[in-house]
Tab-separated table of C-alpha atoms in Angstrom:
chain	number	residue	atom	x	y	z
A	84	VAL	CA	0.004	-0.002	-0.023
A	85	ALA	CA	2.869	2.391	0.823
A	86	PHE	CA	4.376	1.847	-2.621
A	87	GLU	CA	0.989	2.300	-4.326
A	88	LEU	CA	0.574	5.657	-2.529
A	89	TRP	CA	4.030	6.717	-3.691
A	90	ASP	CA	3.662	5.363	-7.223
A	91	THR	CA	0.179	6.685	-7.868
A	92	PHE	CA	0.047	9.941	-5.883
A	93	GLY	CA	3.671	10.716	-5.089
A	94	PHE	CA	2.942	10.373	-1.347
A	95	PRO	CA	6.347	10.121	0.430
A	96	LEU	CA	7.274	6.989	2.364
A	97	ASP	CA	8.408	8.887	5.474
A	98	LEU	CA	5.032	10.602	5.779
A	99	THR	CA	3.237	7.290	5.309
A	100	GLN	CA	5.353	5.835	8.120
A	101	LEU	CA	4.517	8.802	10.435
A	102	MET	CA	0.847	8.422	9.752
A	103	ALA	CA	1.004	4.654	10.238
A	104	GLU	CA	2.760	5.093	13.568
A	105	GLU	CA	-0.017	7.374	14.761
A	106	LYS	CA	-2.485	4.478	14.104
A	107	LYS	CA	-0.133	1.931	15.720
A	108	LEU	CA	0.601	0.345	12.279
A	109	GLN	CA	3.891	-0.516	10.641
A	110	VAL	CA	5.061	0.001	7.075
A	111	ASP	CA	6.843	-2.831	5.298
A	112	VAL	CA	9.857	-0.776	4.157
A	113	GLU	CA	11.569	-3.879	2.741
A	114	GLY	CA	8.477	-4.625	0.651
A	115	PHE	CA	8.319	-0.947	-0.410
A	116	ASN	CA	11.989	-1.137	-1.592
A	117	SER	CA	11.355	-4.391	-3.376
A	118	ALA	CA	8.430	-2.950	-5.216
A	119	MET	CA	10.403	0.168	-6.051
A	120	GLU	CA	13.188	-1.897	-7.572
A	121	ALA	CA	10.706	-3.931	-9.568
A	122	ALA	CA	9.217	-0.711	-10.909
A	123	ARG	CA	12.643	0.628	-11.838
A	124	GLN	CA	13.396	-2.636	-13.642
A	125	ARG	CA	10.135	-2.414	-15.630
A	126	SER	CA	10.945	1.192	-16.537
A	127	ARG	CA	14.453	0.193	-17.767
A	128	THR	CA	13.092	-2.600	-19.843
A	129	ALA	CA	10.432	-0.290	-21.378
A	130	GLN	CA	13.119	2.280	-22.215
A	131	ASN	CA	15.321	-0.345	-23.851
A	132	LYS	CA	12.449	-1.565	-26.007
A	133	GLN	CA	11.507	1.994	-27.082
A	134	ALA	CA	15.123	2.929	-27.879
A	135	GLY	CA	15.397	0.392	-30.712
A	136	GLY	CA	12.095	0.894	-32.295
A	137	ALA	CA	10.844	3.453	-34.754
A	138	ILE	CA	7.626	5.420	-34.505
A	139	VAL	CA	5.321	4.711	-37.394
A	140	MET	CA	2.601	7.214	-38.188
A	141	ASP	CA	-0.442	5.804	-39.963
A	142	ALA	CA	-2.769	8.580	-41.180
A	143	ASP	CA	-5.484	6.091	-41.926
A	144	ALA	CA	-5.542	4.934	-38.322
A	145	THR	CA	-7.109	8.289	-37.238
A	146	SER	CA	-9.682	8.546	-39.948
A	147	ALA	CA	-12.367	7.011	-37.742
A	148	LEU	CA	-11.853	9.767	-35.218
């Protein structure tokens, strides 16, 4: 949940931890870091795939719009 808050809304981990402490909850920081690394890896993979490809513009594809 902490990673989803950061990834979706940019909500900082330290603030999530403070708010969780107030409610007597704990944040899985190790899980957050693992999810962060997985997201970074997906981003790197996507960048590598885009770097080698060419953008193809098809004028007929927008005719239905």
